[in-house]
Amino acid sequence: WQGHDDVRNIDLDQATVWSDALDTGGNRPLTFSLAALVRTLFPDRIDAFLWLSLALWFTNALLLFAILRCFFSRGSAVPWLAASLLVLNHGDSLRYLVMFGTNVYQTGLFFFQMGLWLFLVSSRRQSRSLLLASCLFLGAALLNSESFFLLALLGPVLLWQAGVRGRDLLVWSFFWAGTMALLTVRLGLYFRAVQSIYQMRLAQEALRDPHNLWHSFTTKLSSIRSEE
């Protein structure tokens, strides 16, 4: 229990499927979307958030497995190992702060991986409806956290790596990049309208003492090495 964001899970004003408060405060209106849904389905049940955390970890592992299976043969161990490490690696200390860290960040990862997987599958099946769904999930990820903008650049690259060429590559990349462009404009308008930008405050705090960044990096690296 961290005592800040975890409290927001049960805040009826902030933790809603679409949070106007978090939209105004950080351009992240979907941060607590799944937590709000779970709270609605299971009112007055704190343990429901723990089950949500468990479901998000394993669902994200399955999605990572499915994405990697698009590029590796059935006999390859890479997808299995990557999915297993996502769940088992204890280098991420936030997994133990379920309501503060896990449900917040894993929700965005779920949206992004679902969007990326549907993006790849839609091109293989030539399904425009799946392409639309992939763009919606991408938009949800970008409205959960702006950190997914850089990862989203991999979409067209992975599509090309999957063997998609010509008109299909152009059309699918156009819709994917168009979704990114729309949300980039929205983020830019937020930065322009708000005087105290949440993201800039976080960056300034991190850069004020670079030693903290290095300590965090070495801590995670040492935890990974301990599992080898």
PDB file of C-alpha atoms in Angstrom:
ATOM      1  CA  TRP A   1       0.000   0.000   0.000  1.00  0.00           C
ATOM      2  CA  GLN A   2       1.722   3.159  -1.222  1.00  0.00           C
ATOM      3  CA  GLY A   3      -0.825   5.720  -0.114  1.00  0.00           C
ATOM      4  CA  HIS A   4      -1.313   7.822  -3.250  1.00  0.00           C
ATOM      5  CA  ASP A   5      -2.408   6.373  -6.594  1.00  0.00           C
ATOM      6  CA  ASP A   6      -3.725   3.239  -4.910  1.00  0.00           C
ATOM      7  CA  VAL A   7      -6.313   5.358  -3.087  1.00  0.00           C
ATOM      8  CA  ARG A   8      -7.552   6.608  -6.450  1.00  0.00           C
ATOM      9  CA  ASN A   9      -8.795   3.111  -7.291  1.00  0.00           C
ATOM     10  CA  ILE A  10     -11.696   3.664  -4.906  1.00  0.00           C
ATOM     11  CA  ASP A  11     -12.152   7.377  -5.626  1.00  0.00           C
ATOM     12  CA  LEU A  12     -15.510   7.682  -7.410  1.00  0.00           C
ATOM     13  CA  ASP A  13     -14.529  11.032  -8.928  1.00  0.00           C
ATOM     14  CA  GLN A  14     -11.095  10.101 -10.301  1.00  0.00           C
ATOM     15  CA  ALA A  15     -11.202   6.360 -10.979  1.00  0.00           C
ATOM     16  CA  THR A  16     -13.852   6.208 -13.681  1.00  0.00           C
ATOM     17  CA  VAL A  17     -13.761   4.501 -17.062  1.00  0.00           C
ATOM     18  CA  TRP A  18     -13.163   7.952 -18.567  1.00  0.00           C
ATOM     19  CA  SER A  19     -11.689  10.218 -15.910  1.00  0.00           C
ATOM     20  CA  ASP A  20     -12.123  13.940 -16.541  1.00  0.00           C
ATOM     21  CA  ALA A  21      -9.950  14.614 -13.486  1.00  0.00           C
ATOM     22  CA  LEU A  22      -7.010  12.618 -14.837  1.00  0.00           C
ATOM     23  CA  ASP A  23      -7.580  13.998 -18.315  1.00  0.00           C
ATOM     24  CA  THR A  24      -7.235  17.519 -16.972  1.00  0.00           C
ATOM     25  CA  GLY A  25      -4.364  16.617 -14.673  1.00  0.00           C
ATOM     26  CA  GLY A  26      -2.217  14.590 -17.055  1.00  0.00           C
ATOM     27  CA  ASN A  27      -3.948  13.779 -20.359  1.00  0.00           C
ATOM     28  CA  ARG A  28      -4.437  10.237 -19.061  1.00  0.00           C
ATOM     29  CA  PRO A  29      -8.215   9.734 -18.870  1.00  0.00           C
ATOM     30  CA  LEU A  30      -8.078   5.925 -19.193  1.00  0.00           C
ATOM     31  CA  THR A  31      -5.517   5.269 -16.469  1.00  0.00           C
ATOM     32  CA  PHE A  32      -8.008   3.652 -14.086  1.00  0.00           C
ATOM     33  CA  SER A  33     -10.474   2.423 -16.706  1.00  0.00           C
ATOM     34  CA  LEU A  34     -10.205  -1.294 -15.889  1.00  0.00           C
ATOM     35  CA  ALA A  35     -10.018  -0.638 -12.166  1.00  0.00           C
ATOM     36  CA  ALA A  36     -13.225   1.406 -12.416  1.00  0.00           C
ATOM     37  CA  LEU A  37     -14.897  -1.392 -14.367  1.00  0.00           C
ATOM     38  CA  VAL A  38     -13.906  -3.970 -11.769  1.00  0.00           C
ATOM     39  CA  ARG A  39     -15.077  -1.706  -8.946  1.00  0.00           C
ATOM     40  CA  THR A  40     -18.441  -1.352 -10.685  1.00  0.00           C
ATOM     41  CA  LEU A  41     -18.827  -5.099 -11.220  1.00  0.00           C
ATOM     42  CA  PHE A  42     -17.649  -6.003  -7.708  1.00  0.00           C
ATOM     43  CA  PRO A  43     -18.529  -3.106  -5.380  1.00  0.00           C
ATOM     44  CA  ASP A  44     -17.036  -3.035  -1.887  1.00  0.00           C
ATOM     45  CA  ARG A  45     -14.545  -5.782  -2.772  1.00  0.00           C
ATOM     46  CA  ILE A  46     -10.904  -4.764  -2.351  1.00  0.00           C
ATOM     47  CA  ASP A  47      -9.774  -8.266  -3.328  1.00  0.00           C
ATOM     48  CA  ALA A  48     -11.265  -7.663  -6.787  1.00  0.00           C
ATOM     49  CA  PHE A  49      -8.324  -5.361  -7.529  1.00  0.00           C
ATOM     50  CA  LEU A  50      -5.935  -8.183  -6.659  1.00  0.00           C
ATOM     51  CA  TRP A  51      -7.716 -10.505  -9.077  1.00  0.00           C
ATOM     52  CA  LEU A  52      -7.535  -7.764 -11.708  1.00  0.00           C
ATOM     53  CA  SER A  53      -3.778  -7.562 -11.196  1.00  0.00           C
ATOM     54  CA  LEU A  54      -3.411 -11.314 -11.591  1.00  0.00           C
ATOM     55  CA  ALA A  55      -5.549 -11.304 -14.735  1.00  0.00           C
ATOM     56  CA  LEU A  56      -3.555  -8.433 -16.257  1.00  0.00           C
ATOM     57  CA  TRP A  57      -0.199 -10.121 -15.686  1.00  0.00           C
ATOM     58  CA  PHE A  58      -1.244 -13.384 -17.322  1.00  0.00           C
ATOM     59  CA  THR A  59      -3.240 -11.721 -20.109  1.00  0.00           C
ATOM     60  CA  ASN A  60      -0.277  -9.522 -20.994  1.00  0.00           C
ATOM     61  CA  ALA A  61       1.960 -12.578 -20.982  1.00  0.00           C
ATOM     62  CA  LEU A  62      -0.404 -14.341 -23.400  1.00  0.00           C
ATOM     63  CA  LEU A  63      -0.508 -11.282 -25.654  1.00  0.00           C
ATOM     64  CA  LEU A  64       3.285 -11.047 -25.695  1.00  0.00           C
ATOM     65  CA  PHE A  65       3.387 -14.730 -26.593  1.00  0.00           C
ATOM     66  CA  ALA A  66       0.859 -14.210 -29.397  1.00  0.00           C
ATOM     67  CA  ILE A  67       2.777 -11.231 -30.823  1.00  0.00           C
ATOM     68  CA  LEU A  68       6.089 -13.095 -30.841  1.00  0.00           C
ATOM     69  CA  ARG A  69       4.465 -16.133 -32.434  1.00  0.00           C
ATOM     70  CA  CYS A  70       3.874 -13.943 -35.478  1.00  0.00           C
ATOM     71  CA  PHE A  71       7.648 -13.859 -36.009  1.00  0.00           C
ATOM     72  CA  PHE A  72       8.990 -17.118 -34.585  1.00  0.00           C
ATOM     73  CA  SER A  73       8.294 -20.691 -35.632  1.00  0.00           C
ATOM     74  CA  ARG A  74       6.080 -22.957 -33.569  1.00  0.00           C
ATOM     75  CA  GLY A  75       9.121 -24.819 -32.307  1.00  0.00           C
ATOM     76  CA  SER A  76      10.873 -21.694 -31.051  1.00  0.00           C
ATOM     77  CA  ALA A  77      11.222 -21.240 -27.312  1.00  0.00           C
ATOM     78  CA  VAL A  78      11.481 -17.431 -27.544  1.00  0.00           C
ATOM     79  CA  PRO A  79       7.741 -16.661 -27.189  1.00  0.00           C
ATOM     80  CA  TRP A  80       7.435 -19.053 -24.250  1.00  0.00           C
ATOM     81  CA  LEU A  81      10.478 -17.647 -22.486  1.00  0.00           C
ATOM     82  CA  ALA A  82       9.447 -14.025 -23.024  1.00  0.00           C
ATOM     83  CA  ALA A  83       5.927 -14.634 -21.705  1.00  0.00           C
ATOM     84  CA  SER A  84       7.264 -16.557 -18.716  1.00  0.00           C
ATOM     85  CA  LEU A  85       9.810 -13.872 -17.843  1.00  0.00           C
ATOM     86  CA  LEU A  86       7.133 -11.192 -17.986  1.00  0.00           C
ATOM     87  CA  VAL A  87       5.266 -12.983 -15.208  1.00  0.00           C
ATOM     88  CA  LEU A  88       8.118 -14.517 -13.219  1.00  0.00           C
ATOM     89  CA  ASN A  89      10.851 -11.867 -13.315  1.00  0.00           C
ATOM     90  CA  HIS A  90      10.838 -10.053  -9.979  1.00  0.00           C
ATOM     91  CA  GLY A  91      13.002  -7.180 -11.210  1.00  0.00           C
ATOM     92  CA  ASP A  92       9.950  -4.921 -11.348  1.00  0.00           C
ATOM     93  CA  SER A  93       9.273  -3.961  -7.749  1.00  0.00           C
ATOM     94  CA  LEU A  94       5.991  -2.272  -8.714  1.00  0.00           C
ATOM     95  CA  ARG A  95       4.362  -5.678  -9.157  1.00  0.00           C
ATOM     96  CA  TYR A  96       4.171  -5.856  -5.358  1.00  0.00           C
ATOM     97  CA  LEU A  97       2.336  -2.518  -5.190  1.00  0.00           C
ATOM     98  CA  VAL A  98      -0.749  -3.876  -6.890  1.00  0.00           C
ATOM     99  CA  MET A  99      -3.162  -0.958  -6.619  1.00  0.00           C
ATOM    100  CA  PHE A 100      -0.461   1.678  -7.011  1.00  0.00           C
ATOM    101  CA  GLY A 101       1.636   0.300  -9.831  1.00  0.00           C
ATOM    102  CA  THR A 102       0.490  -2.980 -11.323  1.00  0.00           C
ATOM    103  CA  ASN A 103      -3.092  -2.155 -12.255  1.00  0.00           C
ATOM    104  CA  VAL A 104      -2.112   1.281 -13.575  1.00  0.00           C
ATOM    105  CA  TYR A 105       0.795   0.312 -15.820  1.00  0.00           C
ATOM    106  CA  GLN A 106      -0.417  -3.142 -16.776  1.00  0.00           C
ATOM    107  CA  THR A 107      -3.703  -1.649 -17.994  1.00  0.00           C
ATOM    108  CA  GLY A 108      -1.837   0.499 -20.517  1.00  0.00           C
ATOM    109  CA  LEU A 109       0.332  -2.448 -21.531  1.00  0.00           C
ATOM    110  CA  PHE A 110      -2.789  -4.551 -22.073  1.00  0.00           C
ATOM    111  CA  PHE A 111      -4.313  -1.915 -24.359  1.00  0.00           C
ATOM    112  CA  PHE A 112      -1.079  -1.541 -26.329  1.00  0.00           C
ATOM    113  CA  GLN A 113      -0.333  -5.235 -26.768  1.00  0.00           C
ATOM    114  CA  MET A 114      -3.926  -5.982 -27.717  1.00  0.00           C
ATOM    115  CA  GLY A 115      -3.784  -3.214 -30.310  1.00  0.00           C
ATOM    116  CA  LEU A 116      -0.450  -4.405 -31.714  1.00  0.00           C
ATOM    117  CA  TRP A 117      -1.568  -8.034 -31.884  1.00  0.00           C
ATOM    118  CA  LEU A 118      -4.830  -7.107 -33.633  1.00  0.00           C
ATOM    119  CA  PHE A 119      -2.832  -4.875 -35.986  1.00  0.00           C
ATOM    120  CA  LEU A 120      -0.680  -7.820 -37.064  1.00  0.00           C
ATOM    121  CA  VAL A 121      -3.579 -10.278 -37.232  1.00  0.00           C
ATOM    122  CA  SER A 122      -5.802  -7.878 -39.182  1.00  0.00           C
ATOM    123  CA  SER A 123      -3.196  -7.544 -41.931  1.00  0.00           C
ATOM    124  CA  ARG A 124      -2.847 -11.306 -42.218  1.00  0.00           C
ATOM    125  CA  ARG A 125      -6.617 -11.808 -42.390  1.00  0.00           C
ATOM    126  CA  GLN A 126      -7.239  -8.668 -44.462  1.00  0.00           C
ATOM    127  CA  SER A 127      -9.840  -7.572 -41.911  1.00  0.00           C
ATOM    128  CA  ARG A 128     -10.691  -3.883 -41.797  1.00  0.00           C
ATOM    129  CA  SER A 129     -12.822  -4.387 -38.693  1.00  0.00           C
ATOM    130  CA  LEU A 130      -9.854  -5.845 -36.808  1.00  0.00           C
ATOM    131  CA  LEU A 131      -7.726  -2.954 -38.073  1.00  0.00           C
ATOM    132  CA  LEU A 132     -10.260  -0.522 -36.629  1.00  0.00           C
ATOM    133  CA  ALA A 133     -10.241  -2.415 -33.330  1.00  0.00           C
ATOM    134  CA  SER A 134      -6.433  -2.311 -33.238  1.00  0.00           C
ATOM    135  CA  CYS A 135      -6.460   1.471 -33.687  1.00  0.00           C
ATOM    136  CA  LEU A 136      -9.023   1.838 -30.903  1.00  0.00           C
ATOM    137  CA  PHE A 137      -6.863  -0.171 -28.521  1.00  0.00           C
ATOM    138  CA  LEU A 138      -3.812   1.846 -29.575  1.00  0.00           C
ATOM    139  CA  GLY A 139      -5.736   5.025 -28.810  1.00  0.00           C
ATOM    140  CA  ALA A 140      -6.711   3.630 -25.415  1.00  0.00           C
ATOM    141  CA  ALA A 141      -3.052   2.876 -24.651  1.00  0.00           C
ATOM    142  CA  LEU A 142      -1.975   6.403 -25.610  1.00  0.00           C
ATOM    143  CA  LEU A 143      -4.733   7.843 -23.440  1.00  0.00           C
ATOM    144  CA  ASN A 144      -3.480   5.692 -20.593  1.00  0.00           C
ATOM    145  CA  SER A 145       0.134   6.855 -20.834  1.00  0.00           C
ATOM    146  CA  GLU A 146       2.137   8.856 -23.360  1.00  0.00           C
ATOM    147  CA  SER A 147       5.035   6.424 -22.856  1.00  0.00           C
ATOM    148  CA  PHE A 148       3.479   4.166 -25.497  1.00  0.00           C
ATOM    149  CA  PHE A 149       4.087   6.677 -28.290  1.00  0.00           C
ATOM    150  CA  LEU A 150       7.643   5.434 -28.824  1.00  0.00           C
ATOM    151  CA  LEU A 151       6.608   1.788 -28.696  1.00  0.00           C
ATOM    152  CA  ALA A 152       3.809   2.481 -31.174  1.00  0.00           C
ATOM    153  CA  LEU A 153       6.412   3.418 -33.784  1.00  0.00           C
ATOM    154  CA  LEU A 154       7.221  -0.288 -33.958  1.00  0.00           C
ATOM    155  CA  GLY A 155       3.800  -1.065 -35.476  1.00  0.00           C
ATOM    156  CA  PRO A 156       4.604  -0.471 -39.165  1.00  0.00           C
ATOM    157  CA  VAL A 157       8.128  -1.849 -38.674  1.00  0.00           C
ATOM    158  CA  LEU A 158       6.795  -5.130 -37.298  1.00  0.00           C
ATOM    159  CA  LEU A 159       4.208  -5.232 -40.053  1.00  0.00           C
ATOM    160  CA  TRP A 160       6.991  -4.999 -42.644  1.00  0.00           C
ATOM    161  CA  GLN A 161       8.971  -7.606 -40.718  1.00  0.00           C
ATOM    162  CA  ALA A 162       5.934  -9.889 -40.915  1.00  0.00           C
ATOM    163  CA  GLY A 163       6.158  -9.770 -44.702  1.00  0.00           C
ATOM    164  CA  VAL A 164       3.431  -7.239 -45.506  1.00  0.00           C
ATOM    165  CA  ARG A 165       4.284  -5.151 -48.548  1.00  0.00           C
ATOM    166  CA  GLY A 166       2.788  -2.784 -51.094  1.00  0.00           C
ATOM    167  CA  ARG A 167      -0.706  -1.353 -50.740  1.00  0.00           C
ATOM    168  CA  ASP A 168      -1.547  -3.351 -47.621  1.00  0.00           C
ATOM    169  CA  LEU A 169       1.505  -2.021 -45.800  1.00  0.00           C
ATOM    170  CA  LEU A 170       0.608   1.516 -46.855  1.00  0.00           C
ATOM    171  CA  VAL A 171      -3.055   1.301 -45.803  1.00  0.00           C
ATOM    172  CA  TRP A 172      -2.439  -0.405 -42.463  1.00  0.00           C
ATOM    173  CA  SER A 173       0.445   1.941 -41.616  1.00  0.00           C
ATOM    174  CA  PHE A 174      -1.672   4.958 -42.560  1.00  0.00           C
ATOM    175  CA  PHE A 175      -4.419   4.100 -40.083  1.00  0.00           C
ATOM    176  CA  TRP A 176      -1.956   3.182 -37.342  1.00  0.00           C
ATOM    177  CA  ALA A 177       0.109   6.340 -37.835  1.00  0.00           C
ATOM    178  CA  GLY A 178      -3.067   8.399 -38.192  1.00  0.00           C
ATOM    179  CA  THR A 179      -4.213   7.254 -34.764  1.00  0.00           C
ATOM    180  CA  MET A 180      -0.845   8.237 -33.339  1.00  0.00           C
ATOM    181  CA  ALA A 181      -1.020  11.627 -35.072  1.00  0.00           C
ATOM    182  CA  LEU A 182      -4.467  12.418 -33.667  1.00  0.00           C
ATOM    183  CA  LEU A 183      -3.379  11.559 -30.130  1.00  0.00           C
ATOM    184  CA  THR A 184      -0.134  13.503 -30.610  1.00  0.00           C
ATOM    185  CA  VAL A 185      -2.161  16.593 -31.495  1.00  0.00           C
ATOM    186  CA  ARG A 186      -4.327  16.012 -28.428  1.00  0.00           C
ATOM    187  CA  LEU A 187      -1.231  15.734 -26.230  1.00  0.00           C
ATOM    188  CA  GLY A 188       0.205  18.891 -27.768  1.00  0.00           C
ATOM    189  CA  LEU A 189      -2.995  20.805 -27.067  1.00  0.00           C
ATOM    190  CA  TYR A 190      -2.861  19.607 -23.478  1.00  0.00           C
ATOM    191  CA  PHE A 191       0.736  20.820 -23.085  1.00  0.00           C
ATOM    192  CA  ARG A 192      -0.266  24.174 -24.557  1.00  0.00           C
ATOM    193  CA  ALA A 193      -3.302  24.629 -22.330  1.00  0.00           C
ATOM    194  CA  VAL A 194      -1.821  23.575 -18.993  1.00  0.00           C
ATOM    195  CA  GLN A 195       0.716  25.687 -17.137  1.00  0.00           C
ATOM    196  CA  SER A 196       1.961  23.020 -14.721  1.00  0.00           C
ATOM    197  CA  ILE A 197       2.509  19.926 -16.862  1.00  0.00           C
ATOM    198  CA  TYR A 198       2.465  16.677 -14.912  1.00  0.00           C
ATOM    199  CA  GLN A 199       4.937  14.921 -17.218  1.00  0.00           C
ATOM    200  CA  MET A 200       7.424  17.786 -17.043  1.00  0.00           C
ATOM    201  CA  ARG A 201       7.308  17.751 -13.244  1.00  0.00           C
ATOM    202  CA  LEU A 202       8.150  14.047 -13.228  1.00  0.00           C
ATOM    203  CA  ALA A 203      11.031  14.568 -15.673  1.00  0.00           C
ATOM    204  CA  GLN A 204      12.452  17.424 -13.627  1.00  0.00           C
ATOM    205  CA  GLU A 205      12.308  15.385 -10.437  1.00  0.00           C
ATOM    206  CA  ALA A 206      14.086  12.468 -12.119  1.00  0.00           C
ATOM    207  CA  LEU A 207      16.796  14.629 -13.702  1.00  0.00           C
ATOM    208  CA  ARG A 208      17.369  16.602 -10.515  1.00  0.00           C
ATOM    209  CA  ASP A 209      19.218  13.606  -9.094  1.00  0.00           C
ATOM    210  CA  PRO A 210      20.565  11.326 -11.877  1.00  0.00           C
ATOM    211  CA  HIS A 211      21.919   9.004  -9.193  1.00  0.00           C
ATOM    212  CA  ASN A 212      18.362   7.799  -8.574  1.00  0.00           C
ATOM    213  CA  LEU A 213      17.996   6.798 -12.224  1.00  0.00           C
ATOM    214  CA  TRP A 214      21.285   4.899 -12.148  1.00  0.00           C
ATOM    215  CA  HIS A 215      20.363   3.192  -8.871  1.00  0.00           C
ATOM    216  CA  SER A 216      17.011   2.089 -10.323  1.00  0.00           C
ATOM    217  CA  PHE A 217      18.715   0.743 -13.449  1.00  0.00           C
ATOM    218  CA  THR A 218      21.379  -1.227 -11.563  1.00  0.00           C
ATOM    219  CA  THR A 219      18.784  -2.624  -9.152  1.00  0.00           C
ATOM    220  CA  LYS A 220      16.691  -4.007 -11.990  1.00  0.00           C
ATOM    221  CA  LEU A 221      19.792  -5.297 -13.776  1.00  0.00           C
ATOM    222  CA  SER A 222      21.008  -7.136 -10.702  1.00  0.00           C
ATOM    223  CA  SER A 223      17.599  -8.766 -10.229  1.00  0.00           C
ATOM    224  CA  ILE A 224      17.688 -10.031 -13.819  1.00  0.00           C
ATOM    225  CA  ARG A 225      21.187 -11.431 -13.374  1.00  0.00           C
ATOM    226  CA  SER A 226      20.131 -13.221 -10.216  1.00  0.00           C
ATOM    227  CA  GLU A 227      17.686 -15.298 -12.265  1.00  0.00           C
ATOM    228  CA  GLU A 228      20.260 -16.440 -14.812  1.00  0.00           C
TER     229      GLU A 228
END
